[in-house]
Amino acid sequence: MMAAELRQDLLVKVDGERVETLLHEIVDWVSRGAAPSYQPYSQTWDLDSWWHVLNSTKSFLLLAVKENLSKDGVLEHLTGLDSDHQQCFLQVITSRKEDIRQALVIATAAISQGALEDVDWQVKLVLSSDKISSVQKPVLGLDLAVNKEGQRESLSLELSQDQVSSLLTQLEAANKIVTQMKT
């Protein structure tokens, strides 16, 4: 389900040609950062309704591309619109899919400012501790060099076997997501 429900009740107030123009303007907003102008639509919606239309439509377009919705999947969410409006949505999603996908990738990459530069690792065997005479557990020493805004930072971790397994699972999941975003 969508984070913000598409405001179909408001979208029906404009004809198919104007809704297609608006959808392209919203995709431009997503990909370039400049929100559509309210002026051409001021006779159709008040300012509060305008922002509801923009935000709900933006959320829907992002969801449709993020979830890779099929034509039928998109149409399932557009049952409150007539066929002209539905076709506008399908046409814009199809023609601007790469722009939307690129915006999603950029937004995902912007989550972290750091980039991994170097990895050094070593495996140690803990034989005993001050409380237990015989432990014999492997420990991974992981040294990461991260570049954050031009500054190199070092991060050192010691991970148990369970923590290494968990880290590998998370990295494999992240790799799968990155691979899906590239295709």
PDB file of C-alpha atoms in Angstrom:
ATOM      1  CA  MET A   1       0.000   0.000   0.000  1.00  0.00           C
ATOM      2  CA  MET A   2       1.111   3.562  -0.645  1.00  0.00           C
ATOM      3  CA  ALA A   3       2.501   5.897   2.011  1.00  0.00           C
ATOM      4  CA  ALA A   4       0.172   8.690   0.816  1.00  0.00           C
ATOM      5  CA  GLU A   5      -3.025   7.667  -0.950  1.00  0.00           C
ATOM      6  CA  LEU A   6      -3.293   9.108  -4.471  1.00  0.00           C
ATOM      7  CA  ARG A   7      -5.827  11.954  -4.453  1.00  0.00           C
ATOM      8  CA  GLN A   8      -7.891  10.749  -7.397  1.00  0.00           C
ATOM      9  CA  ASP A   9     -10.837  12.863  -6.246  1.00  0.00           C
ATOM     10  CA  LEU A  10      -8.759  15.975  -6.928  1.00  0.00           C
ATOM     11  CA  LEU A  11      -7.079  14.730 -10.117  1.00  0.00           C
ATOM     12  CA  VAL A  12     -10.419  14.257 -11.896  1.00  0.00           C
ATOM     13  CA  LYS A  13     -10.870  18.039 -11.841  1.00  0.00           C
ATOM     14  CA  VAL A  14      -8.450  18.427 -14.770  1.00  0.00           C
ATOM     15  CA  ASP A  15      -8.777  16.971 -18.268  1.00  0.00           C
ATOM     16  CA  GLY A  16      -6.464  14.298 -19.654  1.00  0.00           C
ATOM     17  CA  GLU A  17      -4.145  16.679 -21.531  1.00  0.00           C
ATOM     18  CA  ARG A  18      -3.577  18.892 -18.484  1.00  0.00           C
ATOM     19  CA  VAL A  19      -3.086  15.886 -16.199  1.00  0.00           C
ATOM     20  CA  GLU A  20      -0.411  14.531 -18.560  1.00  0.00           C
ATOM     21  CA  THR A  21       1.374  17.891 -18.467  1.00  0.00           C
ATOM     22  CA  LEU A  22       1.106  17.922 -14.684  1.00  0.00           C
ATOM     23  CA  LEU A  23       2.484  14.384 -14.414  1.00  0.00           C
ATOM     24  CA  HIS A  24       5.494  15.327 -16.544  1.00  0.00           C
ATOM     25  CA  GLU A  25       6.018  18.412 -14.356  1.00  0.00           C
ATOM     26  CA  ILE A  26       5.924  16.218 -11.239  1.00  0.00           C
ATOM     27  CA  VAL A  27       8.497  13.833 -12.742  1.00  0.00           C
ATOM     28  CA  ASP A  28      10.661  16.871 -13.523  1.00  0.00           C
ATOM     29  CA  TRP A  29      10.264  17.896  -9.880  1.00  0.00           C
ATOM     30  CA  VAL A  30      11.335  14.435  -8.733  1.00  0.00           C
ATOM     31  CA  SER A  31      14.336  14.317 -11.046  1.00  0.00           C
ATOM     32  CA  ARG A  32      15.437  17.968 -11.098  1.00  0.00           C
ATOM     33  CA  GLY A  33      14.120  19.402  -7.844  1.00  0.00           C
ATOM     34  CA  ALA A  34      11.966  22.298  -9.085  1.00  0.00           C
ATOM     35  CA  ALA A  35       8.329  21.951  -8.007  1.00  0.00           C
ATOM     36  CA  PRO A  36       5.636  22.663 -10.618  1.00  0.00           C
ATOM     37  CA  SER A  37       4.160  26.144 -10.649  1.00  0.00           C
ATOM     38  CA  TYR A  38       0.828  26.583  -8.904  1.00  0.00           C
ATOM     39  CA  GLN A  39      -0.222  29.451 -11.204  1.00  0.00           C
ATOM     40  CA  PRO A  40      -1.642  27.397 -14.123  1.00  0.00           C
ATOM     41  CA  TYR A  41      -3.709  25.298 -11.711  1.00  0.00           C
ATOM     42  CA  SER A  42      -4.864  28.016  -9.310  1.00  0.00           C
ATOM     43  CA  GLN A  43      -8.363  28.086 -10.868  1.00  0.00           C
ATOM     44  CA  THR A  44      -8.702  24.312 -10.346  1.00  0.00           C
ATOM     45  CA  TRP A  45      -7.399  23.802  -6.799  1.00  0.00           C
ATOM     46  CA  ASP A  46      -6.793  25.857  -3.694  1.00  0.00           C
ATOM     47  CA  LEU A  47      -3.235  25.806  -2.368  1.00  0.00           C
ATOM     48  CA  ASP A  48      -3.892  23.043   0.179  1.00  0.00           C
ATOM     49  CA  SER A  49      -5.449  20.781  -2.472  1.00  0.00           C
ATOM     50  CA  TRP A  50      -2.565  21.595  -4.837  1.00  0.00           C
ATOM     51  CA  TRP A  51      -0.008  20.296  -2.349  1.00  0.00           C
ATOM     52  CA  HIS A  52      -2.090  17.178  -1.717  1.00  0.00           C
ATOM     53  CA  VAL A  53      -2.194  16.514  -5.470  1.00  0.00           C
ATOM     54  CA  LEU A  54       1.553  17.086  -5.862  1.00  0.00           C
ATOM     55  CA  ASN A  55       2.669  14.999  -2.897  1.00  0.00           C
ATOM     56  CA  SER A  56       0.276  12.097  -3.389  1.00  0.00           C
ATOM     57  CA  THR A  57       0.992  11.915  -7.125  1.00  0.00           C
ATOM     58  CA  LYS A  58       4.743  12.108  -6.538  1.00  0.00           C
ATOM     59  CA  SER A  59       4.492   9.298  -3.971  1.00  0.00           C
ATOM     60  CA  PHE A  60       2.457   7.186  -6.377  1.00  0.00           C
ATOM     61  CA  LEU A  61       4.876   7.670  -9.291  1.00  0.00           C
ATOM     62  CA  LEU A  62       7.852   6.788  -7.083  1.00  0.00           C
ATOM     63  CA  LEU A  63       6.054   3.714  -5.762  1.00  0.00           C
ATOM     64  CA  ALA A  64       5.056   2.546  -9.244  1.00  0.00           C
ATOM     65  CA  VAL A  65       8.674   2.588 -10.407  1.00  0.00           C
ATOM     66  CA  LYS A  66      10.187   1.396  -7.133  1.00  0.00           C
ATOM     67  CA  GLU A  67       7.832  -1.594  -6.985  1.00  0.00           C
ATOM     68  CA  ASN A  68       8.115  -2.095 -10.766  1.00  0.00           C
ATOM     69  CA  LEU A  69       4.323  -2.249 -11.027  1.00  0.00           C
ATOM     70  CA  SER A  70       2.914  -3.834 -14.154  1.00  0.00           C
ATOM     71  CA  LYS A  71       0.307  -2.063 -16.270  1.00  0.00           C
ATOM     72  CA  ASP A  72      -2.407  -3.947 -14.383  1.00  0.00           C
ATOM     73  CA  GLY A  73      -0.740  -3.114 -11.056  1.00  0.00           C
ATOM     74  CA  VAL A  74      -0.813   0.592 -11.888  1.00  0.00           C
ATOM     75  CA  LEU A  75      -4.416   0.409 -13.050  1.00  0.00           C
ATOM     76  CA  GLU A  76      -5.435  -1.299  -9.768  1.00  0.00           C
ATOM     77  CA  HIS A  77      -4.442   1.893  -7.954  1.00  0.00           C
ATOM     78  CA  LEU A  78      -6.235   4.166 -10.438  1.00  0.00           C
ATOM     79  CA  THR A  79      -9.781   2.797 -10.268  1.00  0.00           C
ATOM     80  CA  GLY A  80     -11.189   6.221  -9.318  1.00  0.00           C
ATOM     81  CA  LEU A  81      -9.984   7.777 -12.576  1.00  0.00           C
ATOM     82  CA  ASP A  82     -11.482   7.572 -16.057  1.00  0.00           C
ATOM     83  CA  SER A  83      -9.632   5.741 -18.845  1.00  0.00           C
ATOM     84  CA  ASP A  84      -8.079   8.964 -20.250  1.00  0.00           C
ATOM     85  CA  HIS A  85      -6.479   9.780 -16.907  1.00  0.00           C
ATOM     86  CA  GLN A  86      -5.371   6.171 -16.449  1.00  0.00           C
ATOM     87  CA  GLN A  87      -3.727   6.158 -19.884  1.00  0.00           C
ATOM     88  CA  CYS A  88      -1.918   9.413 -19.036  1.00  0.00           C
ATOM     89  CA  PHE A  89      -0.477   7.807 -15.917  1.00  0.00           C
ATOM     90  CA  LEU A  90       0.591   4.703 -17.840  1.00  0.00           C
ATOM     91  CA  GLN A  91       2.150   6.765 -20.627  1.00  0.00           C
ATOM     92  CA  VAL A  92       4.103   8.997 -18.227  1.00  0.00           C
ATOM     93  CA  ILE A  93       5.273   6.089 -16.058  1.00  0.00           C
ATOM     94  CA  THR A  94       6.407   4.189 -19.159  1.00  0.00           C
ATOM     95  CA  SER A  95       8.123   7.097 -20.876  1.00  0.00           C
ATOM     96  CA  ARG A  96       9.734   8.605 -17.768  1.00  0.00           C
ATOM     97  CA  LYS A  97      10.559   5.393 -15.882  1.00  0.00           C
ATOM     98  CA  GLU A  98      14.328   5.906 -16.188  1.00  0.00           C
ATOM     99  CA  ASP A  99      14.108   9.496 -14.896  1.00  0.00           C
ATOM    100  CA  ILE A 100      12.139   8.321 -11.867  1.00  0.00           C
ATOM    101  CA  ARG A 101      14.454   5.338 -11.286  1.00  0.00           C
ATOM    102  CA  GLN A 102      17.506   7.611 -11.451  1.00  0.00           C
ATOM    103  CA  ALA A 103      15.912   9.952  -8.893  1.00  0.00           C
ATOM    104  CA  LEU A 104      15.306   6.961  -6.593  1.00  0.00           C
ATOM    105  CA  VAL A 105      18.944   5.865  -6.944  1.00  0.00           C
ATOM    106  CA  ILE A 106      20.210   9.383  -6.187  1.00  0.00           C
ATOM    107  CA  ALA A 107      17.926   9.652  -3.149  1.00  0.00           C
ATOM    108  CA  THR A 108      19.177   6.291  -1.900  1.00  0.00           C
ATOM    109  CA  ALA A 109      22.818   7.266  -2.412  1.00  0.00           C
ATOM    110  CA  ALA A 110      22.233  10.544  -0.568  1.00  0.00           C
ATOM    111  CA  ILE A 111      21.399   8.663   2.631  1.00  0.00           C
ATOM    112  CA  SER A 112      25.086   8.323   3.429  1.00  0.00           C
ATOM    113  CA  GLN A 113      27.817  10.786   2.594  1.00  0.00           C
ATOM    114  CA  GLY A 114      30.573   8.243   3.229  1.00  0.00           C
ATOM    115  CA  ALA A 115      32.271   6.018   0.692  1.00  0.00           C
ATOM    116  CA  LEU A 116      34.319   2.958   1.537  1.00  0.00           C
ATOM    117  CA  GLU A 117      37.932   3.354   0.375  1.00  0.00           C
ATOM    118  CA  ASP A 118      39.798   0.421   1.893  1.00  0.00           C
ATOM    119  CA  VAL A 119      39.178  -2.758   3.871  1.00  0.00           C
ATOM    120  CA  ASP A 120      41.678  -4.661   5.979  1.00  0.00           C
ATOM    121  CA  TRP A 121      40.764  -7.776   7.928  1.00  0.00           C
ATOM    122  CA  GLN A 122      42.315 -10.426  10.107  1.00  0.00           C
ATOM    123  CA  VAL A 123      41.021 -13.463  11.942  1.00  0.00           C
ATOM    124  CA  LYS A 124      42.030 -13.999  15.544  1.00  0.00           C
ATOM    125  CA  LEU A 125      41.425 -16.970  17.780  1.00  0.00           C
ATOM    126  CA  VAL A 126      40.515 -16.047  21.345  1.00  0.00           C
ATOM    127  CA  LEU A 127      41.958 -18.812  23.511  1.00  0.00           C
ATOM    128  CA  SER A 128      40.946 -17.532  26.949  1.00  0.00           C
ATOM    129  CA  SER A 129      39.782 -14.511  28.912  1.00  0.00           C
ATOM    130  CA  ASP A 130      40.234 -13.211  32.429  1.00  0.00           C
ATOM    131  CA  LYS A 131      37.026 -15.006  33.472  1.00  0.00           C
ATOM    132  CA  ILE A 132      37.094 -18.176  31.358  1.00  0.00           C
ATOM    133  CA  SER A 133      40.192 -20.335  31.027  1.00  0.00           C
ATOM    134  CA  SER A 134      39.261 -21.810  27.635  1.00  0.00           C
ATOM    135  CA  VAL A 135      37.208 -19.873  25.062  1.00  0.00           C
ATOM    136  CA  GLN A 136      38.602 -20.841  21.654  1.00  0.00           C
ATOM    137  CA  LYS A 137      36.348 -18.657  19.511  1.00  0.00           C
ATOM    138  CA  PRO A 138      37.309 -16.977  16.228  1.00  0.00           C
ATOM    139  CA  VAL A 139      37.021 -13.183  16.046  1.00  0.00           C
ATOM    140  CA  LEU A 140      37.206 -11.103  12.873  1.00  0.00           C
ATOM    141  CA  GLY A 141      39.134  -7.847  13.114  1.00  0.00           C
ATOM    142  CA  LEU A 142      37.786  -5.496  10.438  1.00  0.00           C
ATOM    143  CA  ASP A 143      39.411  -2.126   9.680  1.00  0.00           C
ATOM    144  CA  LEU A 144      37.475   0.137   7.316  1.00  0.00           C
ATOM    145  CA  ALA A 145      38.743   3.353   5.755  1.00  0.00           C
ATOM    146  CA  VAL A 146      35.803   5.625   4.891  1.00  0.00           C
ATOM    147  CA  ASN A 147      35.945   8.885   2.952  1.00  0.00           C
ATOM    148  CA  LYS A 148      33.436  11.352   4.397  1.00  0.00           C
ATOM    149  CA  GLU A 149      33.337  14.692   2.604  1.00  0.00           C
ATOM    150  CA  GLY A 150      37.026  14.498   1.668  1.00  0.00           C
ATOM    151  CA  GLN A 151      38.162  13.380   5.124  1.00  0.00           C
ATOM    152  CA  ARG A 152      39.459   9.855   5.648  1.00  0.00           C
ATOM    153  CA  GLU A 153      38.094   8.187   8.775  1.00  0.00           C
ATOM    154  CA  SER A 154      39.104   4.814  10.194  1.00  0.00           C
ATOM    155  CA  LEU A 155      36.638   2.433  11.745  1.00  0.00           C
ATOM    156  CA  SER A 156      37.785  -0.705  13.563  1.00  0.00           C
ATOM    157  CA  LEU A 157      35.423  -3.532  14.471  1.00  0.00           C
ATOM    158  CA  GLU A 158      35.755  -6.892  16.186  1.00  0.00           C
ATOM    159  CA  LEU A 159      33.028  -9.307  15.168  1.00  0.00           C
ATOM    160  CA  SER A 160      32.088 -12.715  16.505  1.00  0.00           C
ATOM    161  CA  GLN A 161      31.229 -15.551  14.146  1.00  0.00           C
ATOM    162  CA  ASP A 162      27.490 -14.813  14.507  1.00  0.00           C
ATOM    163  CA  GLN A 163      28.050 -11.107  13.840  1.00  0.00           C
ATOM    164  CA  VAL A 164      30.102 -11.912  10.725  1.00  0.00           C
ATOM    165  CA  SER A 165      27.284 -14.145   9.446  1.00  0.00           C
ATOM    166  CA  SER A 166      24.760 -11.388  10.081  1.00  0.00           C
ATOM    167  CA  LEU A 167      26.970  -8.801   8.350  1.00  0.00           C
ATOM    168  CA  LEU A 168      27.396 -11.042   5.303  1.00  0.00           C
ATOM    169  CA  THR A 169      23.640 -11.585   5.076  1.00  0.00           C
ATOM    170  CA  GLN A 170      23.030  -7.827   5.207  1.00  0.00           C
ATOM    171  CA  LEU A 171      25.708  -7.129   2.595  1.00  0.00           C
ATOM    172  CA  GLU A 172      24.264  -9.779   0.271  1.00  0.00           C
ATOM    173  CA  ALA A 173      20.805  -8.205   0.654  1.00  0.00           C
ATOM    174  CA  ALA A 174      22.235  -4.750  -0.065  1.00  0.00           C
ATOM    175  CA  ASN A 175      24.056  -6.092  -3.127  1.00  0.00           C
ATOM    176  CA  LYS A 176      20.812  -7.642  -4.387  1.00  0.00           C
ATOM    177  CA  ILE A 177      19.012  -4.297  -4.048  1.00  0.00           C
ATOM    178  CA  VAL A 178      21.801  -2.428  -5.822  1.00  0.00           C
ATOM    179  CA  THR A 179      21.766  -4.998  -8.627  1.00  0.00           C
ATOM    180  CA  GLN A 180      17.978  -4.628  -8.984  1.00  0.00           C
ATOM    181  CA  MET A 181      18.260  -0.835  -9.090  1.00  0.00           C
ATOM    182  CA  LYS A 182      20.828  -1.065 -11.921  1.00  0.00           C
ATOM    183  CA  THR A 183      18.519  -3.155 -14.099  1.00  0.00           C
TER     184      THR A 183
END
